[in-house]
Coordinates of C-alpha atoms in Angstrom, one line a residue:
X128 CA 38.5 -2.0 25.0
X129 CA 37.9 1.9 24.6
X130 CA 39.9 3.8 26.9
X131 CA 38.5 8.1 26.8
X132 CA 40.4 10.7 28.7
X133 CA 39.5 14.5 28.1
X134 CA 42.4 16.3 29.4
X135 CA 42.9 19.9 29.6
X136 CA 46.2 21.4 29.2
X137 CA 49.1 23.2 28.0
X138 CA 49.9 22.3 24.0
X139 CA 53.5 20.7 25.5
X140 CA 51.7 18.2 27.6
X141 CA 48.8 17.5 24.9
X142 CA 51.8 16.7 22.3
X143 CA 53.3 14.7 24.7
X144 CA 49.9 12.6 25.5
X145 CA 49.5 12.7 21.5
X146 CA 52.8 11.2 21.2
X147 CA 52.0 8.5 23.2
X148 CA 48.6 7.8 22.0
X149 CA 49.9 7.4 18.8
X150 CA 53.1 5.2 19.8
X151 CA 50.2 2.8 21.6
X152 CA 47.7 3.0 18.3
X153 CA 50.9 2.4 15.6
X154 CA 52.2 0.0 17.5
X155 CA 50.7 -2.6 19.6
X156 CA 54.6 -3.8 20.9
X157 CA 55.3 -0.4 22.1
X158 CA 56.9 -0.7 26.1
X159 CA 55.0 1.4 28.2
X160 CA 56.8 2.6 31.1
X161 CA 55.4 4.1 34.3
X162 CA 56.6 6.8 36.3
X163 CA 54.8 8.9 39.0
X164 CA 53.1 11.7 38.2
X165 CA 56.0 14.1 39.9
X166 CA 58.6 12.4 37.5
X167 CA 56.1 13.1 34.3
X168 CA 56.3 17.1 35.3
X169 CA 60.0 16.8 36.1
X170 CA 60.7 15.4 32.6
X171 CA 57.8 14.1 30.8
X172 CA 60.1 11.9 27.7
X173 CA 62.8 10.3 29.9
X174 CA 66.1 9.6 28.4
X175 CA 65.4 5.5 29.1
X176 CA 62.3 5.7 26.6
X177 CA 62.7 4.8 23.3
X178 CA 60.4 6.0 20.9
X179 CA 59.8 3.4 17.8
X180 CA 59.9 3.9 14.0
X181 CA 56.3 2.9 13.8
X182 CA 55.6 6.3 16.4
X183 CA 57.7 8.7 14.5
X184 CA 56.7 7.9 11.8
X185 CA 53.1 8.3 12.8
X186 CA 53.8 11.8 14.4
X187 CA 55.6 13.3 11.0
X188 CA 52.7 11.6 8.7
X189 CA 49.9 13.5 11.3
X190 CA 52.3 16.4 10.7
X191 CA 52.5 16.5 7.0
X192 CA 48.9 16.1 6.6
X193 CA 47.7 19.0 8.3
X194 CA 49.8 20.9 5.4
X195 CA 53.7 21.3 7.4
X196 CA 54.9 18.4 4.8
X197 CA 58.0 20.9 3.9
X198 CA 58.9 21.2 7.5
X199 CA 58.6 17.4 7.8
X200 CA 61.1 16.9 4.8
X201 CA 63.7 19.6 6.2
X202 CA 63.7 18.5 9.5
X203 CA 64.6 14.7 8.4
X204 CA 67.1 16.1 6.4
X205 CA 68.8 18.3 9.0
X206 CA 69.8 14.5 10.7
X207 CA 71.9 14.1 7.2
X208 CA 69.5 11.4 5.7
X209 CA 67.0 11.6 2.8
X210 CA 64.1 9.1 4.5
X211 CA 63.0 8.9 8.1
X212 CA 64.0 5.0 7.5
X213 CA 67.5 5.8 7.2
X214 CA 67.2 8.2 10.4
X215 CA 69.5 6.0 13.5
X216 CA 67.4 5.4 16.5
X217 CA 69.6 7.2 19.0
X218 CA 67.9 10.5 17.0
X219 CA 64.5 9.4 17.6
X220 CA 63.5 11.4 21.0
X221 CA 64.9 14.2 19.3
X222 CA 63.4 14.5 15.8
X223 CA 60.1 13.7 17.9
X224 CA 60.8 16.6 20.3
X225 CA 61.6 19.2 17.6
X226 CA 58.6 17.9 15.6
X227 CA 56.4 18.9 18.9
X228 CA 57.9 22.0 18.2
X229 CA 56.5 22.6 14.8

């Protein structure tokens, strides 16, 4: 099933629907949970969702391709680890928040 939504917005909700897209493409498992449309404005990445490996992973490759692979590298390395695989999950909404940022 195709699913295509043209949405026009700010870049901070696009990287938050791009986030998402790509948590759904990566990975098939991912929990989707839904919320009201006045709770997405109030705080579109709630504390309760966990993002997966598979999703930042997906976020920093899309981010090192379009040429910010240096950025990538520091920014894993500013959690004290050399690979994102080493990264703990608790950091996960974080690193994928200050990778929006980039």
């Amino acid at each position: 099933m195709n699913i295509t939504v043209e949405v026009k917005a700010d870049k901070e909700l696009l990287e938050v629907l791009t986030a998402i897209k790509n948590a759904l493409t990566v990975d098939k498992q991912a929990e989707v949970k839904s919320m009201t449309l006045d709770e997405f404005v109030e705080d579109p990445v709630k504390e309760t969702y966990q993002y997966t490996l598979e999703a930042v992973r997906a976020k920093l490759t899309e981010l090192s391709r379009a040429g910010k692979r240096a950025e990538v590298n520091e920014l894993i390395k500013s959690y004290g680890v050399s690979k994102l695989t080493d990264l703990p999950e608790e950091h996960y909404t974080d690193i994928m928040k200050k990778a929006g940022e980039l």
